[in-house]
PDB file of C-alpha atoms in Angstrom:
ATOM      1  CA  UNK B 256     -17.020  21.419  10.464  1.00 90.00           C
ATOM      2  CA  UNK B 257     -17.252  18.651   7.609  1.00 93.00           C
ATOM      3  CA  UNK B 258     -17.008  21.826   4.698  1.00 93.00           C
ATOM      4  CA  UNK B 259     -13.957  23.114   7.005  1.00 95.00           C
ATOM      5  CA  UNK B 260     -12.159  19.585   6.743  1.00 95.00           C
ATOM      6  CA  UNK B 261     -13.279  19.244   2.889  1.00 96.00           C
ATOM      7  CA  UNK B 262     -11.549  22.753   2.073  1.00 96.00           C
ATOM      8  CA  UNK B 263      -8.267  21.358   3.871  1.00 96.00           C
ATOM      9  CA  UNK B 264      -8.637  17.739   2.057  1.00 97.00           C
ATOM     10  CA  UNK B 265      -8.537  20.039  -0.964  1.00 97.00           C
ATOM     11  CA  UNK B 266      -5.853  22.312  -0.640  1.00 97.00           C
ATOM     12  CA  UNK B 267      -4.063  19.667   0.274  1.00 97.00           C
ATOM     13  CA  UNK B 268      -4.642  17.612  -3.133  1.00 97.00           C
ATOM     14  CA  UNK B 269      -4.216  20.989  -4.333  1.00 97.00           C
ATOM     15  CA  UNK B 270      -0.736  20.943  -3.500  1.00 97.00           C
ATOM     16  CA  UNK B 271       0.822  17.775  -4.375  1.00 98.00           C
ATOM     17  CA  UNK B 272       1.037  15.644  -7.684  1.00 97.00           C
ATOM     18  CA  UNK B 273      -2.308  13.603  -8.678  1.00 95.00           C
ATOM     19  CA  UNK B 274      -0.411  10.013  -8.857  1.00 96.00           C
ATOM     20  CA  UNK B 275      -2.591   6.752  -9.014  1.00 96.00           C
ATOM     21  CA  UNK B 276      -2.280   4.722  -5.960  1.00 95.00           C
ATOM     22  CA  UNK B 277      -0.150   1.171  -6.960  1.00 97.00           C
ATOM     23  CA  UNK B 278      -1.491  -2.450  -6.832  1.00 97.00           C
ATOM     24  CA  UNK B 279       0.781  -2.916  -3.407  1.00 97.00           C
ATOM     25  CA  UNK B 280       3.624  -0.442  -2.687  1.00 95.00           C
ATOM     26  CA  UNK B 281       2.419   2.211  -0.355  1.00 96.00           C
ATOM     27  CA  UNK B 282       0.877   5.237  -2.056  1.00 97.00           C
ATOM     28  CA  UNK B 283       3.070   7.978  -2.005  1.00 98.00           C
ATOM     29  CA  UNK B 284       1.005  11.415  -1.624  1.00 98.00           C
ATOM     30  CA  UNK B 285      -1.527  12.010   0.939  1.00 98.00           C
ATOM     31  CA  UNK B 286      -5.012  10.466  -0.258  1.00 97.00           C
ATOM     32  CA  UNK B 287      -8.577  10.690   1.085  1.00 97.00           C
ATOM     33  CA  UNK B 288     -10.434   7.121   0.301  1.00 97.00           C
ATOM     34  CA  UNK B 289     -11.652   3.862   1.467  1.00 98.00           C
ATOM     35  CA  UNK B 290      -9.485   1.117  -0.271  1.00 98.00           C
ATOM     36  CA  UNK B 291     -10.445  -2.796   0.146  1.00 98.00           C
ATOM     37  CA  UNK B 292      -8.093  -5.332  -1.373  1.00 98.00           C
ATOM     38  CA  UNK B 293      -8.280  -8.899  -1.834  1.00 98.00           C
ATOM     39  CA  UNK B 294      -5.184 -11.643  -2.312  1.00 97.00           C
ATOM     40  CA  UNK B 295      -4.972 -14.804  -3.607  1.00 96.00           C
ATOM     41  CA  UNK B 296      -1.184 -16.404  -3.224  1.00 95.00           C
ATOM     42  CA  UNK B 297       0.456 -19.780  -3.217  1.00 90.00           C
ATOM     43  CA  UNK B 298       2.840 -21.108  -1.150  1.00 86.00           C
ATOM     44  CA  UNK B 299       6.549 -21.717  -2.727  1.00 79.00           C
ATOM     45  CA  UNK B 300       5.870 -24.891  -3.759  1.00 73.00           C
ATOM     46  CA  UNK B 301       2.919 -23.849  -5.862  1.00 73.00           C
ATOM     47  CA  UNK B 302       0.717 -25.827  -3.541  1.00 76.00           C
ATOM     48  CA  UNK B 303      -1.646 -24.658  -1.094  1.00 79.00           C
ATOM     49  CA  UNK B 304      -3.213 -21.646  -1.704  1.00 91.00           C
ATOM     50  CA  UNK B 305      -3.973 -18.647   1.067  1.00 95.00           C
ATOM     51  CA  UNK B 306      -7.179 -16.145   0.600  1.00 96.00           C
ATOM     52  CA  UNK B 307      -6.322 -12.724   1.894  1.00 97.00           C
ATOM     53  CA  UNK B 308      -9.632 -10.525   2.497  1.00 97.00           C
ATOM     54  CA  UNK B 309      -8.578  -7.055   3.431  1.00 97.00           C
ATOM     55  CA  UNK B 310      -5.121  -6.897   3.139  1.00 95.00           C
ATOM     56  CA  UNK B 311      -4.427  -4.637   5.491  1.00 93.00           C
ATOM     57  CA  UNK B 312      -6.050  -1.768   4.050  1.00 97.00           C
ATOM     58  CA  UNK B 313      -8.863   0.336   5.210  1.00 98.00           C
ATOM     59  CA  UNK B 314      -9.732   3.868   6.126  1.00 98.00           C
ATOM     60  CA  UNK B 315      -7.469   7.038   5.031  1.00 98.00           C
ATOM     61  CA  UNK B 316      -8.346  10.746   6.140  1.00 98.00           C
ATOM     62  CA  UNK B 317      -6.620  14.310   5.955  1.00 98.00           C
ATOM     63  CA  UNK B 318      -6.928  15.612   8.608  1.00 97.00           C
ATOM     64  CA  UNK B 319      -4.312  18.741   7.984  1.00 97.00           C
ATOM     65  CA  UNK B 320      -3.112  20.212   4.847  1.00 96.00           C
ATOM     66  CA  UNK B 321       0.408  18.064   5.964  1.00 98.00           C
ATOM     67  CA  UNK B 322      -0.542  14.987   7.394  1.00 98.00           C
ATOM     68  CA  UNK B 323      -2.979  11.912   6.355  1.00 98.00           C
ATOM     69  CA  UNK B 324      -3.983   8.815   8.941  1.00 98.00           C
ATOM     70  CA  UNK B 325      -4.879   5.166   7.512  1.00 98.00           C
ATOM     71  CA  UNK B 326      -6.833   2.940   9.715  1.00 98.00           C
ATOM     72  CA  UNK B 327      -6.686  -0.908   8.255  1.00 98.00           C
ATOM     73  CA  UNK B 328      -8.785  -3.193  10.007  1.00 96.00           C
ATOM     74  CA  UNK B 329      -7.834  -6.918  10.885  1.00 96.00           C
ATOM     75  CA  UNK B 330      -7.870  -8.677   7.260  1.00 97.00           C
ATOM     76  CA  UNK B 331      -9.419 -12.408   7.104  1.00 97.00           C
ATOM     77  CA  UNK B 332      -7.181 -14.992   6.269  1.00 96.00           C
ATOM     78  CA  UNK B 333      -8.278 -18.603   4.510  1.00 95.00           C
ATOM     79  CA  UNK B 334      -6.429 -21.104   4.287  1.00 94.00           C
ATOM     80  CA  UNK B 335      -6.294 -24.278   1.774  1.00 91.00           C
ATOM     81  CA  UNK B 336      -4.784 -26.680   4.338  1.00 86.00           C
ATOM     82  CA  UNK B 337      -4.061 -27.612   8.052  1.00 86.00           C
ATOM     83  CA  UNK B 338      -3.533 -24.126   9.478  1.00 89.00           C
ATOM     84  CA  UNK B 339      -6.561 -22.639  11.137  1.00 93.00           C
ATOM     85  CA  UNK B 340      -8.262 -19.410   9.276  1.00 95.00           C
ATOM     86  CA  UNK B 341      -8.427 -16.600  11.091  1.00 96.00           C
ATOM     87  CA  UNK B 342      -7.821 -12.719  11.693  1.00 97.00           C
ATOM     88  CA  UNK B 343      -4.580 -10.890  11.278  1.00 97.00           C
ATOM     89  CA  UNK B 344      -3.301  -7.975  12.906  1.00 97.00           C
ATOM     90  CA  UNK B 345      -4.648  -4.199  13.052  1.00 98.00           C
ATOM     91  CA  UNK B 346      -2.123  -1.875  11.193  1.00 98.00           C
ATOM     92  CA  UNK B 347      -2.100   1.664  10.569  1.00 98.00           C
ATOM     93  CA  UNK B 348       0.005   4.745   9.340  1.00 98.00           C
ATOM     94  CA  UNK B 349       0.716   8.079   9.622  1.00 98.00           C
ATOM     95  CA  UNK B 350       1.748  10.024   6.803  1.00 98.00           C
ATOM     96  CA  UNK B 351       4.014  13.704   6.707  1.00 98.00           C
ATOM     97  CA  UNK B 352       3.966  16.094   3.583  1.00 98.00           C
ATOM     98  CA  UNK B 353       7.056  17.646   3.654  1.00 98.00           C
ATOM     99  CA  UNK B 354       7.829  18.697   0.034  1.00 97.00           C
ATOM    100  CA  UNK B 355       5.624  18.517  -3.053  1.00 98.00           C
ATOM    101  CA  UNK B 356       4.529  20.387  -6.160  1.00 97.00           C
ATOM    102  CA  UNK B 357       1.844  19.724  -8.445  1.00 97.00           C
ATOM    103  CA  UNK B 358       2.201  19.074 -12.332  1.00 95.00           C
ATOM    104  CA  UNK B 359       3.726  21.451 -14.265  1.00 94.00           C
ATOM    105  CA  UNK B 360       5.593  22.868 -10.948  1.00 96.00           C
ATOM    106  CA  UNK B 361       8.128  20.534 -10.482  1.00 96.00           C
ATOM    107  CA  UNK B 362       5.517  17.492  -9.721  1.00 97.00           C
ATOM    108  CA  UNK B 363       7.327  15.674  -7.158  1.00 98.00           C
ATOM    109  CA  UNK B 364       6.743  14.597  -3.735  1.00 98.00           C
ATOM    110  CA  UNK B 365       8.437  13.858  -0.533  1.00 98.00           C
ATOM    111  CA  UNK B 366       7.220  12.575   2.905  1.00 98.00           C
ATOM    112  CA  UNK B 367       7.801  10.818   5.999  1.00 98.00           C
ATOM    113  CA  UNK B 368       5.422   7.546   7.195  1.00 98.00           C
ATOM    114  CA  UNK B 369       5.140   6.122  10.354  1.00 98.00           C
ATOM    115  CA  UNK B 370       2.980   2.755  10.783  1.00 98.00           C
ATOM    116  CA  UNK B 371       2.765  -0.113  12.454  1.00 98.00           C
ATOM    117  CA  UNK B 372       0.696  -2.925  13.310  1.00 98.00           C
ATOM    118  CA  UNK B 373      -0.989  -4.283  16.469  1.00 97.00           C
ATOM    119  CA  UNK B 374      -0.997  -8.101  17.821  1.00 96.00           C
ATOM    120  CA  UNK B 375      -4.777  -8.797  17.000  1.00 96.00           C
ATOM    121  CA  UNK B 376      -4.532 -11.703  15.234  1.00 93.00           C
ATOM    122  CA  UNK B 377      -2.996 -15.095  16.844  1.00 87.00           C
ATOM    123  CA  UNK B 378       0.385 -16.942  14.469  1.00 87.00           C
ATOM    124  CA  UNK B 379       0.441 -17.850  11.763  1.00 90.00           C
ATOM    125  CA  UNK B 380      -2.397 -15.347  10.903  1.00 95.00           C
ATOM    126  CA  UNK B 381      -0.892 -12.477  12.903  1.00 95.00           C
ATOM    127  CA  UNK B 382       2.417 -11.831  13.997  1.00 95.00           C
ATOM    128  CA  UNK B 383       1.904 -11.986  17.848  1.00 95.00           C
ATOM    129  CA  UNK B 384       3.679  -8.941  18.495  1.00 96.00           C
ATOM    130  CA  UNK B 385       4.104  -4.979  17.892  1.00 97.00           C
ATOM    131  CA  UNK B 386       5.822  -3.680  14.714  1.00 98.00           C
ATOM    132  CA  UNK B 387       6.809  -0.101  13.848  1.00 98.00           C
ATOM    133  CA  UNK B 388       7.222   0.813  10.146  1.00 98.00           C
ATOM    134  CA  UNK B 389       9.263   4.294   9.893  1.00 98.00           C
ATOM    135  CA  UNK B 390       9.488   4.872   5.795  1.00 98.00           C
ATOM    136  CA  UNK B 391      10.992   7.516   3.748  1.00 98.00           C
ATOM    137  CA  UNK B 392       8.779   8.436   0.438  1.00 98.00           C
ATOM    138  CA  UNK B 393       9.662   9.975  -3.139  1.00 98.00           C
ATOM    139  CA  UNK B 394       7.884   9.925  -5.980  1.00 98.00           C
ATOM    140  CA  UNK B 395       8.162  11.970  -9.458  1.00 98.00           C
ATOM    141  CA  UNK B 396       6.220  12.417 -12.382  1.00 98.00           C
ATOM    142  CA  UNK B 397       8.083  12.821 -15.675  1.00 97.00           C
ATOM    143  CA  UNK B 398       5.110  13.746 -18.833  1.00 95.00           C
ATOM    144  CA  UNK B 399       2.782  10.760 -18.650  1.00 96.00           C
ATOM    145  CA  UNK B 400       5.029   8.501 -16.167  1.00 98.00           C
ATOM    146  CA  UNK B 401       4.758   8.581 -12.634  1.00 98.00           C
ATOM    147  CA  UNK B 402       7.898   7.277 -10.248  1.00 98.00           C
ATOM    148  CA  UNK B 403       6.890   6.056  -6.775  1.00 98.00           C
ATOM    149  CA  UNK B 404       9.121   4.764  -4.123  1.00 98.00           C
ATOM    150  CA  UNK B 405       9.643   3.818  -0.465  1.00 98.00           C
ATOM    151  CA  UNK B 406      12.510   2.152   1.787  1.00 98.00           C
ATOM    152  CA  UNK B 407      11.144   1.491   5.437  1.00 98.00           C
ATOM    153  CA  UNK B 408      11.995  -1.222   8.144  1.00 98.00           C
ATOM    154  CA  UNK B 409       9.773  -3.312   9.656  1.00 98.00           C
ATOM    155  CA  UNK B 410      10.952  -3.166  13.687  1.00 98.00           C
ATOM    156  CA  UNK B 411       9.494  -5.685  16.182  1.00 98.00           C
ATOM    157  CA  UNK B 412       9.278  -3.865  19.607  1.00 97.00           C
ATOM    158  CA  UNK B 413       9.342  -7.455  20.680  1.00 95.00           C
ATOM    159  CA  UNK B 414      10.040 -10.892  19.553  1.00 95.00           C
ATOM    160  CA  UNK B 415      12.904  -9.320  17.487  1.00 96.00           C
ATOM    161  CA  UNK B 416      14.920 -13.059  17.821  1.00 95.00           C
ATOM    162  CA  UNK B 417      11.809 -14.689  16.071  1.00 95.00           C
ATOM    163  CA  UNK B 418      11.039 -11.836  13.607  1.00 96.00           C
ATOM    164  CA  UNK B 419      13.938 -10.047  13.161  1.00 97.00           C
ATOM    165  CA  UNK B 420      14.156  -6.591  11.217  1.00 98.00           C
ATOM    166  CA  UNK B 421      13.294  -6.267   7.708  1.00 98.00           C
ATOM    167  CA  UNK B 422      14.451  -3.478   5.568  1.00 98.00           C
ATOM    168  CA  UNK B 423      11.679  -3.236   3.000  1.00 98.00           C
ATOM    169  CA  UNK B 424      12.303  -1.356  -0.336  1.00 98.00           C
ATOM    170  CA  UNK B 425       9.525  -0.959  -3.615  1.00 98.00           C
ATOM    171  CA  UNK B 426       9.357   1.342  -6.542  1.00 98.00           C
ATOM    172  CA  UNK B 427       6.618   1.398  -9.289  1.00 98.00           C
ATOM    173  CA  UNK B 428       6.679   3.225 -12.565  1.00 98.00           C
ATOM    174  CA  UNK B 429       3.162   4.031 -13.792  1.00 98.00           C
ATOM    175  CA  UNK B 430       2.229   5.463 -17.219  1.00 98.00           C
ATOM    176  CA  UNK B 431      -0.978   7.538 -17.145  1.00 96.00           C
ATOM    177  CA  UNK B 432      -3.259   7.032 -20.294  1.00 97.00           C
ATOM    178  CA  UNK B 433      -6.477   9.774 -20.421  1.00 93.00           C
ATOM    179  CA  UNK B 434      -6.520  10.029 -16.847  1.00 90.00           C
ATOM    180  CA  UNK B 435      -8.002   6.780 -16.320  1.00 95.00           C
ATOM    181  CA  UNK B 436      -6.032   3.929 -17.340  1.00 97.00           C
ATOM    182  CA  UNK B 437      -3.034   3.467 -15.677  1.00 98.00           C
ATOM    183  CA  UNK B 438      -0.336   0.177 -16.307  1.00 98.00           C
ATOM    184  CA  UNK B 439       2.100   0.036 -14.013  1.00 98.00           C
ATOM    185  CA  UNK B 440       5.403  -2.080 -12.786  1.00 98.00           C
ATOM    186  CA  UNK B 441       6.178  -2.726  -9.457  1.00 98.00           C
ATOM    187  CA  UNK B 442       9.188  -4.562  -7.806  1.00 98.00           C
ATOM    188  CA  UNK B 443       8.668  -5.316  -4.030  1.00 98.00           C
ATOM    189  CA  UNK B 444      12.169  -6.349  -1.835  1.00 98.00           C
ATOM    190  CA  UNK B 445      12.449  -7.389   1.727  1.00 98.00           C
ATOM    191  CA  UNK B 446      15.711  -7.972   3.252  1.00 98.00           C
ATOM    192  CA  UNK B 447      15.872  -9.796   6.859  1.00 98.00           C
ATOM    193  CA  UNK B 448      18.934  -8.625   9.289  1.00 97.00           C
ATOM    194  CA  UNK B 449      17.934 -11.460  12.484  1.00 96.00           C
ATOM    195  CA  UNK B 450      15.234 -13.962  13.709  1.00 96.00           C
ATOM    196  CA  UNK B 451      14.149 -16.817  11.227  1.00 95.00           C
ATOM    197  CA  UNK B 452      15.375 -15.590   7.612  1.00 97.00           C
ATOM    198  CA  UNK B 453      18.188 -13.527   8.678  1.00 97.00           C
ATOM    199  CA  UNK B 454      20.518 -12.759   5.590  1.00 97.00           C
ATOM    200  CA  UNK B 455      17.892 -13.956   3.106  1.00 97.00           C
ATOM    201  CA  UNK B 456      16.205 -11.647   0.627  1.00 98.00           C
ATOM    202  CA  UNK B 457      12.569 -11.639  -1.170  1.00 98.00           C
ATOM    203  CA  UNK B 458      11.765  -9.837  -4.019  1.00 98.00           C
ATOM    204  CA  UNK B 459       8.867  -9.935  -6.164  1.00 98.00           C
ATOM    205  CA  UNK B 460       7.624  -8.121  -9.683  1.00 98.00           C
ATOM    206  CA  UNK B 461       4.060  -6.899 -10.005  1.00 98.00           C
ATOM    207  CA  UNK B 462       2.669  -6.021 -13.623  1.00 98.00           C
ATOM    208  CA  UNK B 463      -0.710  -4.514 -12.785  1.00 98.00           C
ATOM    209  CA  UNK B 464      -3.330  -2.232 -14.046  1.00 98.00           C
ATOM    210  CA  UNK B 465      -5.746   0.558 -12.271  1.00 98.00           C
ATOM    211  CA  UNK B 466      -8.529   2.262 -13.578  1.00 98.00           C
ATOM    212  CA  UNK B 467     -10.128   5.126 -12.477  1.00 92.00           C
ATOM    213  CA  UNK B 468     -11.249   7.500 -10.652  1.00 89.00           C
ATOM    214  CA  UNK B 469     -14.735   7.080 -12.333  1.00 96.00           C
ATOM    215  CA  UNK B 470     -17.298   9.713 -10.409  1.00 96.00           C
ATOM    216  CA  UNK B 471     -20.181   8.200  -8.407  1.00 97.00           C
ATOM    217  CA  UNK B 472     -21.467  10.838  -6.274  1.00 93.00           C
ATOM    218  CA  UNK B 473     -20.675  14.325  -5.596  1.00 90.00           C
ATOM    219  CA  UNK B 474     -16.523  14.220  -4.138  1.00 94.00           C
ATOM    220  CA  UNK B 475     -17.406  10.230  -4.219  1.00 97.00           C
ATOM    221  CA  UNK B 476     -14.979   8.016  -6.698  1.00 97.00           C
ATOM    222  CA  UNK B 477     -14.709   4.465  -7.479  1.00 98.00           C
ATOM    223  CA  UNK B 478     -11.280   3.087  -8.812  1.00 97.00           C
ATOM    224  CA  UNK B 479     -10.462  -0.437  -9.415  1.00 98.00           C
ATOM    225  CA  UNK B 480      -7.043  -2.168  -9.896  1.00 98.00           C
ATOM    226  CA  UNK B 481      -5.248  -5.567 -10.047  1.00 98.00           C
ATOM    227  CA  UNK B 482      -2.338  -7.535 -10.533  1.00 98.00           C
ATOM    228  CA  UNK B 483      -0.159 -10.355  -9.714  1.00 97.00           C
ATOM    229  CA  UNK B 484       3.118 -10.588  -7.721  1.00 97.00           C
ATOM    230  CA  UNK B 485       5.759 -12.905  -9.447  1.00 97.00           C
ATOM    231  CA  UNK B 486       8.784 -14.248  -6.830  1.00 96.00           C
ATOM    232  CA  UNK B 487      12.315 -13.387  -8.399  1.00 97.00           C
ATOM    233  CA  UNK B 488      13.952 -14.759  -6.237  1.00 97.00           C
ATOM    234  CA  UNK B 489      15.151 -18.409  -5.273  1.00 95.00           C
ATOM    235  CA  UNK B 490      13.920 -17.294  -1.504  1.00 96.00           C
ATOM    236  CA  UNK B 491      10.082 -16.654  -1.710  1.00 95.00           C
ATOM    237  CA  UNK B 492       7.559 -17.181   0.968  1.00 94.00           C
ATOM    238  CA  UNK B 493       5.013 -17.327  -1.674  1.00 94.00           C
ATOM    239  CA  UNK B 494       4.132 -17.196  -5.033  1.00 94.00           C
ATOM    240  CA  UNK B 495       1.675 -16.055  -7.879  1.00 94.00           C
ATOM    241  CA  UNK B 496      -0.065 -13.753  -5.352  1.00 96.00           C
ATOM    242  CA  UNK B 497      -2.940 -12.484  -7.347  1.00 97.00           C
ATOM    243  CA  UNK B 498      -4.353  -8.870  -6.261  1.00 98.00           C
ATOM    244  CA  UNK B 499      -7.971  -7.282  -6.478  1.00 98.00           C
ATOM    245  CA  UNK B 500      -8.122  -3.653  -5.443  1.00 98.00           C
ATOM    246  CA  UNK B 501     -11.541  -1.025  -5.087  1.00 98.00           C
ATOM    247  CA  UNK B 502     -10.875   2.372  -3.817  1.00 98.00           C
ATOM    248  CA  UNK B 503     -13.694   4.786  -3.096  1.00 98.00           C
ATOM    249  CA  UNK B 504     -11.369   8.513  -3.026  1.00 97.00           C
ATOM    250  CA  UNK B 505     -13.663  11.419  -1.444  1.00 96.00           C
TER     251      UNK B 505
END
């Protein structure tokens, strides 16, 4: 069963572009890998400071040529002030291969996601309700540089007057250097429609750099990354957000 599941994992990475997953926007191809992150942010006055361990990432499998399933436990959030630590919410995703081809075929990729997250956690650490994330994915790879992008909405199934919708949208551009070394740019938007920002917008750039996949064991790979979200705009719900990334593909 496992070397049945391994052959699909591979035709699958067999049959899509070999991009390098980005510091935060969603990885767009189907990947195989344990991925734990770790945040560091401050709040808009450059104050207080919140310690983010997890990040809501996790667990990713193929489990068809087409499709791959994340499972992202509850992160742990600190906090440098009055409001109690705790855990967040449990998120995952489901993601659809519906068009791809692999370098020197066209090396492109298209897909639908589906995610969500789960009320786990307790405010301000979790959101107290249900979210669904429906996102449309691209991505292309031109020589050396690698384009990946998503627009999604985040959609309470309740507490949409306190939460509202948020139409999220992020690109990053990538340039691949011997396989292994890989700066990228990232810009992060979130627009509200509803609940407590409606009509404001958030966007953020992220400079960052990943390295790997470095070989450990057998299909076993280790890949690091980092960077560091900057708010450009006046409306930011935090700032400086510092990001640590490990990623274990297999």
């Amino acid at each position: 069963w496992v070397l049945s599941w391994m052959r699909k994992v591979d035709y699958a990475r067999a049959s899509q572009p070999h991009f390098v997953a980005p510091v935060v926007t969603t990885h767009v191809i189907l990947v195989q890998q344990y991925r734990y992150d770790m945040s560091w942010q401050q709040d808009p006055t450059g104050g207080t400071v919140t310690s983010n361990y997890g990040a809501s990432r996790g667990l990713e499998i193929i489990p068809t040529t087409r499709l791959e399933v994340g499972i992202f436990p509850t992160a742990y959030l600190v906090h440098q002030s009055m409001t109690p630590d705790g855990f967040g919410d449990l998120s995952w995703q489901v993601k659809f291969r519906a068009f791809s081809a692999t370098e020197g075929k066209g090396d492109y990729f298209v897909g639908l996601f589906l995610g969500g997250s789960l009320p786990t956690g307790t405010p301000p650490n979790g959101l107290g309700h249900t979210v669904l994330a429906p996102t449309f994915a691209a991505a292309k790879g031109l020589g050396p540089w690698d384009i990946q992008s998503t627009i999604g909405a985040n959609l309470p199934a309740t507490g949409t007057n306190l939460l509202g919708r948020a139409i999220l949208f992020n690109t990053e551009v990538d340039y691949k250097i011997k396989g292994r070394i890989w700066p990228m740019l990232e810009q992060n938007s979130t627009f509200w429609s509803g609940g407590t920002f409606a009509g404001k917008k958030e966007v953020f750039l992220t400079p960052g750099l990943v390295l790997g996949g470095f070989p450990l064991a057998e299909r076993l790979h280790l890949g690091i990354g980092g960077g560091m979200q900057i708010a450009a705009t006046q409306f930011h719900r935090y700032n400086h957000r510092w990001i640590f990334s490990v990623r274990f593909p297999f």
